[in-house]
Amino acid sequence: MYTSTFPRALGIPLLLALTGWLSPTARAQTTTTESFDSGTKTTYPAASVTLGTGSWTLDDALLGADAQDHKAGAQAVRLQQRGTLTMDFFLPDGASTVTVQHAAYGTDPTAAFELWYQTQGCADWVRVGQPVVATGYALQTASFPVGVPGALRFQLRKVSGGAARLNLDNFTVAAYSATPPPSTVGDDQHLTMGNPSGAVADVNQPTNYLMEKPQYALSYHRDQGKPNWVSWYLAPKWVGSAARQNDFRADNTLPAGWYQVSNGSYSGSGFDRGHNCPSADRTSTVADNSATFLMTNMIPQSPTNNQQTWATLENYGRTLIDAGNELYIIMGSYGKGGNGVIRANGQPDRPVYAETIDQGRIQVPKRIWKVIVVLPQGTNDISRVNASTRIIAIDTPNDNGMTSNWGQYRTTVDAIEAATGLDLLSALPVSVQQVVEAQVDNGPTN
């Protein structure tokens, strides 16, 4: 969870905006879309403009209608520098998801934007997911999981690209639902605790591409040849007697034309094919275990880090299952450059530092992290997370000079978020996130 205080003067009295919004017709809608086709604003200085849904403040932004504005209708918002687009009113029914179309203006270079929300009566702004980069010159759709009930409003912020301009259009909010949507990947919801980066299964999002498998979910980074994060649910039903398959292989479900990391891509690199979702967490069937050997589930991991530090942590997690718990686990990596070792028969170990392997197609991470939410077996898991819930967060160097003592690398969820730009455990109520994400685990390690 990210928060910031970002004061803005409202362009019209809040009461008028709310009066316009709280009509019986508006309350009956399950989704609300702002097309930006009504209203007029042709200059960049901050000002409010009345649009179809109510009043919005555009700062360093205008409503563009020229041939270089990529738009779905008559016009789209055009932001420059550190432009912002802010609702001057609150949506009364919360939000489940938000989608927005985006593109680079004209032929400008790429620029990134973020989605933030503010709940009524709270001064803080909370970021949803991670920045979205507008790279194309045709509208693409970004999806943000929000999952927040009650009155709230939104703000879109341009956060990079300098003078490069970008277009935003068709801002759509699906009202909050107390009933989560059914899982599309089996009995368990591997994203129950949230989608840390707002990943979507959109080929136009190659650095944050969502892949949902029956065994786990992940955000894949095409240009780094590895996942940004992998999320999975672990309970006794996932652990059985299936043997380790060792069938490392390319993932042919990647979009057509994307490079597929293969079984041999790590050969001679000095780094292990390090699982995110471990093989031993999926032993109920041969198919489940085999799925963990897809190369989209791998990172270049220092051998000692993988075989001692992480193996010990993974084994400990399974003892928690044996003790009557269920776990929600998210693992990822960040940074560039790790220390491995090349071992040859009869030859001394040769330390090696690398930033990429496989002719630059796979990035070697600098740091590797994991977050584990531990709950007694039960139902309604989101509602059961509270200040006393054990949450284990660790962040280790990708280094070969490590031991099995994973406990020394414990940190806070907040610290991992600050390092990665992710929004972990975003499905939890904000008040719960503020407490549990600031705590360092001090429980047993074996």
PDB file of N, CA, C and O in Angstrom, residues 195-239:
ATOM      1  N   ASN A 195      -3.542  -8.136  -6.699  1.00  0.00           N
ATOM      2  CA  ASN A 195      -2.678  -8.184  -7.886  1.00  0.00           C
ATOM      3  C   ASN A 195      -1.635  -7.083  -7.695  1.00  0.00           C
ATOM      4  O   ASN A 195      -1.921  -5.902  -7.879  1.00  0.00           O
ATOM      5  N   PRO A 196      -0.411  -7.434  -7.290  1.00  0.00           N
ATOM      6  CA  PRO A 196       0.545  -6.417  -6.813  1.00  0.00           C
ATOM      7  C   PRO A 196       0.901  -5.322  -7.805  1.00  0.00           C
ATOM      8  O   PRO A 196       1.280  -4.223  -7.401  1.00  0.00           O
ATOM      9  N   SER A 197       0.811  -5.612  -9.097  1.00  0.00           N
ATOM     10  CA  SER A 197       1.219  -4.624 -10.098  1.00  0.00           C
ATOM     11  C   SER A 197       0.084  -4.220 -11.028  1.00  0.00           C
ATOM     12  O   SER A 197       0.307  -3.525 -12.011  1.00  0.00           O
ATOM     13  N   GLY A 198      -1.128  -4.691 -10.732  1.00  0.00           N
ATOM     14  CA  GLY A 198      -2.228  -4.422 -11.641  1.00  0.00           C
ATOM     15  C   GLY A 198      -2.008  -5.072 -12.996  1.00  0.00           C
ATOM     16  O   GLY A 198      -2.422  -4.537 -14.032  1.00  0.00           O
ATOM     17  N   ALA A 199      -1.353  -6.238 -13.020  1.00  0.00           N
ATOM     18  CA  ALA A 199      -1.037  -6.919 -14.271  1.00  0.00           C
ATOM     19  C   ALA A 199      -2.313  -7.303 -15.012  1.00  0.00           C
ATOM     20  O   ALA A 199      -3.327  -7.646 -14.397  1.00  0.00           O
ATOM     21  N   VAL A 200      -2.258  -7.250 -16.333  1.00  0.00           N
ATOM     22  CA  VAL A 200      -3.391  -7.632 -17.177  1.00  0.00           C
ATOM     23  C   VAL A 200      -2.890  -8.538 -18.293  1.00  0.00           C
ATOM     24  O   VAL A 200      -1.745  -8.436 -18.737  1.00  0.00           O
ATOM     25  N   ALA A 201      -3.772  -9.428 -18.747  1.00  0.00           N
ATOM     26  CA  ALA A 201      -3.428 -10.346 -19.839  1.00  0.00           C
ATOM     27  C   ALA A 201      -3.616  -9.630 -21.172  1.00  0.00           C
ATOM     28  O   ALA A 201      -4.531  -9.914 -21.939  1.00  0.00           O
ATOM     29  N   ASP A 202      -2.743  -8.677 -21.431  1.00  0.00           N
ATOM     30  CA  ASP A 202      -2.825  -7.808 -22.603  1.00  0.00           C
ATOM     31  C   ASP A 202      -1.442  -7.801 -23.264  1.00  0.00           C
ATOM     32  O   ASP A 202      -0.454  -7.409 -22.638  1.00  0.00           O
ATOM     33  N   VAL A 203      -1.366  -8.233 -24.518  1.00  0.00           N
ATOM     34  CA  VAL A 203      -0.069  -8.300 -25.191  1.00  0.00           C
ATOM     35  C   VAL A 203       0.577  -6.931 -25.321  1.00  0.00           C
ATOM     36  O   VAL A 203       1.789  -6.831 -25.563  1.00  0.00           O
ATOM     37  N   ASN A 204      -0.198  -5.895 -25.155  1.00  0.00           N
ATOM     38  CA  ASN A 204       0.351  -4.540 -25.193  1.00  0.00           C
ATOM     39  C   ASN A 204       0.964  -4.115 -23.861  1.00  0.00           C
ATOM     40  O   ASN A 204       1.399  -2.970 -23.724  1.00  0.00           O
ATOM     41  N   GLN A 205       0.972  -5.037 -22.891  1.00  0.00           N
ATOM     42  CA  GLN A 205       1.604  -4.785 -21.589  1.00  0.00           C
ATOM     43  C   GLN A 205       2.723  -5.821 -21.390  1.00  0.00           C
ATOM     44  O   GLN A 205       2.672  -6.651 -20.479  1.00  0.00           O
ATOM     45  N   PRO A 206       3.756  -5.797 -22.217  1.00  0.00           N
ATOM     46  CA  PRO A 206       4.760  -6.873 -22.195  1.00  0.00           C
ATOM     47  C   PRO A 206       5.635  -6.888 -20.954  1.00  0.00           C
ATOM     48  O   PRO A 206       6.293  -7.897 -20.688  1.00  0.00           O
ATOM     49  N   THR A 207       5.681  -5.804 -20.209  1.00  0.00           N
ATOM     50  CA  THR A 207       6.507  -5.783 -19.006  1.00  0.00           C
ATOM     51  C   THR A 207       5.692  -6.072 -17.749  1.00  0.00           C
ATOM     52  O   THR A 207       6.235  -6.075 -16.644  1.00  0.00           O
ATOM     53  N   ASN A 208       4.403  -6.314 -17.905  1.00  0.00           N
ATOM     54  CA  ASN A 208       3.519  -6.564 -16.761  1.00  0.00           C
ATOM     55  C   ASN A 208       2.350  -7.419 -17.243  1.00  0.00           C
ATOM     56  O   ASN A 208       1.196  -7.060 -17.096  1.00  0.00           O
ATOM     57  N   TYR A 209       2.695  -8.572 -17.820  1.00  0.00           N
ATOM     58  CA  TYR A 209       1.717  -9.423 -18.484  1.00  0.00           C
ATOM     59  C   TYR A 209       1.204 -10.485 -17.514  1.00  0.00           C
ATOM     60  O   TYR A 209       1.975 -11.296 -16.988  1.00  0.00           O
ATOM     61  N   LEU A 210      -0.106 -10.498 -17.286  1.00  0.00           N
ATOM     62  CA  LEU A 210      -0.700 -11.421 -16.318  1.00  0.00           C
ATOM     63  C   LEU A 210      -0.868 -12.810 -16.927  1.00  0.00           C
ATOM     64  O   LEU A 210      -1.436 -12.964 -18.012  1.00  0.00           O
ATOM     65  N   MET A 211      -0.375 -13.828 -16.212  1.00  0.00           N
ATOM     66  CA  MET A 211      -0.566 -15.223 -16.591  1.00  0.00           C
ATOM     67  C   MET A 211      -1.173 -15.948 -15.393  1.00  0.00           C
ATOM     68  O   MET A 211      -0.588 -15.972 -14.310  1.00  0.00           O
ATOM     69  N   GLU A 212      -2.364 -16.511 -15.584  1.00  0.00           N
ATOM     70  CA  GLU A 212      -3.055 -17.241 -14.526  1.00  0.00           C
ATOM     71  C   GLU A 212      -3.100 -18.721 -14.889  1.00  0.00           C
ATOM     72  O   GLU A 212      -3.650 -19.111 -15.917  1.00  0.00           O
ATOM     73  N   LYS A 213      -2.511 -19.526 -14.036  1.00  0.00           N
ATOM     74  CA  LYS A 213      -2.479 -20.967 -14.222  1.00  0.00           C
ATOM     75  C   LYS A 213      -3.224 -21.615 -13.062  1.00  0.00           C
ATOM     76  O   LYS A 213      -3.403 -20.986 -12.013  1.00  0.00           O
ATOM     77  N   PRO A 214      -3.649 -22.856 -13.219  1.00  0.00           N
ATOM     78  CA  PRO A 214      -4.322 -23.508 -12.090  1.00  0.00           C
ATOM     79  C   PRO A 214      -3.466 -23.553 -10.826  1.00  0.00           C
ATOM     80  O   PRO A 214      -3.991 -23.565  -9.714  1.00  0.00           O
ATOM     81  N   GLN A 215      -2.153 -23.546 -10.989  1.00  0.00           N
ATOM     82  CA  GLN A 215      -1.253 -23.723  -9.833  1.00  0.00           C
ATOM     83  C   GLN A 215      -0.753 -22.409  -9.235  1.00  0.00           C
ATOM     84  O   GLN A 215      -0.310 -22.383  -8.091  1.00  0.00           O
ATOM     85  N   TYR A 216      -0.759 -21.311  -9.982  1.00  0.00           N
ATOM     86  CA  TYR A 216      -0.238 -20.028  -9.502  1.00  0.00           C
ATOM     87  C   TYR A 216      -0.579 -18.944 -10.526  1.00  0.00           C
ATOM     88  O   TYR A 216      -1.018 -19.235 -11.645  1.00  0.00           O
ATOM     89  N   ALA A 217      -0.374 -17.706 -10.130  1.00  0.00           N
ATOM     90  CA  ALA A 217      -0.545 -16.564 -11.032  1.00  0.00           C
ATOM     91  C   ALA A 217       0.748 -15.761 -11.021  1.00  0.00           C
ATOM     92  O   ALA A 217       1.492 -15.761 -10.029  1.00  0.00           O
ATOM     93  N   LEU A 218       1.028 -15.067 -12.129  1.00  0.00           N
ATOM     94  CA  LEU A 218       2.273 -14.304 -12.185  1.00  0.00           C
ATOM     95  C   LEU A 218       2.155 -13.105 -13.106  1.00  0.00           C
ATOM     96  O   LEU A 218       1.295 -13.048 -13.986  1.00  0.00           O
ATOM     97  N   SER A 219       3.040 -12.147 -12.882  1.00  0.00           N
ATOM     98  CA  SER A 219       3.245 -11.017 -13.790  1.00  0.00           C
ATOM     99  C   SER A 219       4.563 -11.261 -14.505  1.00  0.00           C
ATOM    100  O   SER A 219       5.614 -11.353 -13.863  1.00  0.00           O
ATOM    101  N   TYR A 220       4.516 -11.351 -15.836  1.00  0.00           N
ATOM    102  CA  TYR A 220       5.715 -11.685 -16.610  1.00  0.00           C
ATOM    103  C   TYR A 220       6.274 -10.438 -17.276  1.00  0.00           C
ATOM    104  O   TYR A 220       5.533  -9.589 -17.768  1.00  0.00           O
ATOM    105  N   HIS A 221       7.606 -10.356 -17.278  1.00  0.00           N
ATOM    106  CA  HIS A 221       8.313  -9.246 -17.918  1.00  0.00           C
ATOM    107  C   HIS A 221       9.029  -9.792 -19.140  1.00  0.00           C
ATOM    108  O   HIS A 221      10.084 -10.415 -19.031  1.00  0.00           O
ATOM    109  N   ARG A 222       8.438  -9.573 -20.311  1.00  0.00           N
ATOM    110  CA  ARG A 222       9.008 -10.126 -21.546  1.00  0.00           C
ATOM    111  C   ARG A 222      10.451  -9.706 -21.760  1.00  0.00           C
ATOM    112  O   ARG A 222      11.305 -10.513 -22.158  1.00  0.00           O
ATOM    113  N   ASP A 223      10.757  -8.428 -21.486  1.00  0.00           N
ATOM    114  CA  ASP A 223      12.083  -7.904 -21.801  1.00  0.00           C
ATOM    115  C   ASP A 223      13.146  -8.336 -20.798  1.00  0.00           C
ATOM    116  O   ASP A 223      14.341  -8.173 -21.065  1.00  0.00           O
ATOM    117  N   GLN A 224      12.727  -8.870 -19.642  1.00  0.00           N
ATOM    118  CA  GLN A 224      13.676  -9.412 -18.672  1.00  0.00           C
ATOM    119  C   GLN A 224      13.689 -10.937 -18.666  1.00  0.00           C
ATOM    120  O   GLN A 224      14.518 -11.551 -17.988  1.00  0.00           O
ATOM    121  N   GLY A 225      12.778 -11.573 -19.382  1.00  0.00           N
ATOM    122  CA  GLY A 225      12.751 -13.029 -19.476  1.00  0.00           C
ATOM    123  C   GLY A 225      12.476 -13.716 -18.158  1.00  0.00           C
ATOM    124  O   GLY A 225      12.889 -14.871 -17.952  1.00  0.00           O
ATOM    125  N   LYS A 226      11.744 -13.052 -17.274  1.00  0.00           N
ATOM    126  CA  LYS A 226      11.451 -13.624 -15.958  1.00  0.00           C
ATOM    127  C   LYS A 226      10.207 -12.958 -15.390  1.00  0.00           C
ATOM    128  O   LYS A 226       9.781 -11.898 -15.863  1.00  0.00           O
ATOM    129  N   PRO A 227       9.616 -13.552 -14.346  1.00  0.00           N
ATOM    130  CA  PRO A 227       8.453 -12.917 -13.727  1.00  0.00           C
ATOM    131  C   PRO A 227       8.849 -11.740 -12.846  1.00  0.00           C
ATOM    132  O   PRO A 227       9.932 -11.732 -12.238  1.00  0.00           O
ATOM    133  N   ASN A 228       7.964 -10.744 -12.778  1.00  0.00           N
ATOM    134  CA  ASN A 228       8.108  -9.686 -11.775  1.00  0.00           C
ATOM    135  C   ASN A 228       7.759 -10.236 -10.402  1.00  0.00           C
ATOM    136  O   ASN A 228       8.406  -9.928  -9.410  1.00  0.00           O
ATOM    137  N   TRP A 229       6.706 -11.050 -10.364  1.00  0.00           N
ATOM    138  CA  TRP A 229       6.256 -11.702  -9.135  1.00  0.00           C
ATOM    139  C   TRP A 229       5.430 -12.926  -9.498  1.00  0.00           C
ATOM    140  O   TRP A 229       4.900 -13.031 -10.607  1.00  0.00           O
ATOM    141  N   VAL A 230       5.341 -13.866  -8.557  1.00  0.00           N
ATOM    142  CA  VAL A 230       4.474 -15.036  -8.673  1.00  0.00           C
ATOM    143  C   VAL A 230       3.694 -15.142  -7.365  1.00  0.00           C
ATOM    144  O   VAL A 230       4.251 -14.955  -6.280  1.00  0.00           O
ATOM    145  N   SER A 231       2.389 -15.425  -7.466  1.00  0.00           N
ATOM    146  CA  SER A 231       1.528 -15.488  -6.284  1.00  0.00           C
ATOM    147  C   SER A 231       0.805 -16.836  -6.273  1.00  0.00           C
ATOM    148  O   SER A 231       0.305 -17.281  -7.314  1.00  0.00           O
ATOM    149  N   TRP A 232       0.754 -17.482  -5.111  1.00  0.00           N
ATOM    150  CA  TRP A 232       0.073 -18.766  -5.026  1.00  0.00           C
ATOM    151  C   TRP A 232      -0.470 -19.013  -3.627  1.00  0.00           C
ATOM    152  O   TRP A 232      -0.053 -18.404  -2.647  1.00  0.00           O
ATOM    153  N   TYR A 233      -1.458 -19.901  -3.596  1.00  0.00           N
ATOM    154  CA  TYR A 233      -2.123 -20.304  -2.363  1.00  0.00           C
ATOM    155  C   TYR A 233      -1.614 -21.685  -1.991  1.00  0.00           C
ATOM    156  O   TYR A 233      -1.477 -22.556  -2.859  1.00  0.00           O
ATOM    157  N   LEU A 234      -1.311 -21.897  -0.720  1.00  0.00           N
ATOM    158  CA  LEU A 234      -0.787 -23.186  -0.274  1.00  0.00           C
ATOM    159  C   LEU A 234      -1.599 -23.692   0.908  1.00  0.00           C
ATOM    160  O   LEU A 234      -1.723 -23.009   1.926  1.00  0.00           O
ATOM    161  N   ALA A 235      -2.164 -24.874   0.735  1.00  0.00           N
ATOM    162  CA  ALA A 235      -2.935 -25.553   1.771  1.00  0.00           C
ATOM    163  C   ALA A 235      -2.677 -27.054   1.624  1.00  0.00           C
ATOM    164  O   ALA A 235      -2.079 -27.501   0.633  1.00  0.00           O
ATOM    165  N   PRO A 236      -3.116 -27.870   2.586  1.00  0.00           N
ATOM    166  CA  PRO A 236      -2.830 -29.311   2.504  1.00  0.00           C
ATOM    167  C   PRO A 236      -3.260 -29.965   1.199  1.00  0.00           C
ATOM    168  O   PRO A 236      -2.619 -30.929   0.746  1.00  0.00           O
ATOM    169  N   LYS A 237      -4.310 -29.463   0.559  1.00  0.00           N
ATOM    170  CA  LYS A 237      -4.781 -30.083  -0.682  1.00  0.00           C
ATOM    171  C   LYS A 237      -3.752 -30.023  -1.804  1.00  0.00           C
ATOM    172  O   LYS A 237      -3.813 -30.794  -2.763  1.00  0.00           O
ATOM    173  N   TRP A 238      -2.776 -29.096  -1.712  1.00  0.00           N
ATOM    174  CA  TRP A 238      -1.770 -28.952  -2.754  1.00  0.00           C
ATOM    175  C   TRP A 238      -0.548 -29.841  -2.523  1.00  0.00           C
ATOM    176  O   TRP A 238       0.338 -29.902  -3.374  1.00  0.00           O
ATOM    177  N   VAL A 239      -0.490 -30.490  -1.376  1.00  0.00           N
ATOM    178  CA  VAL A 239       0.688 -31.288  -1.033  1.00  0.00           C
ATOM    179  C   VAL A 239       0.307 -32.764  -1.004  1.00  0.00           C
ATOM    180  O   VAL A 239      -0.633 -33.162  -0.311  1.00  0.00           O
TER     181      VAL A 239
END
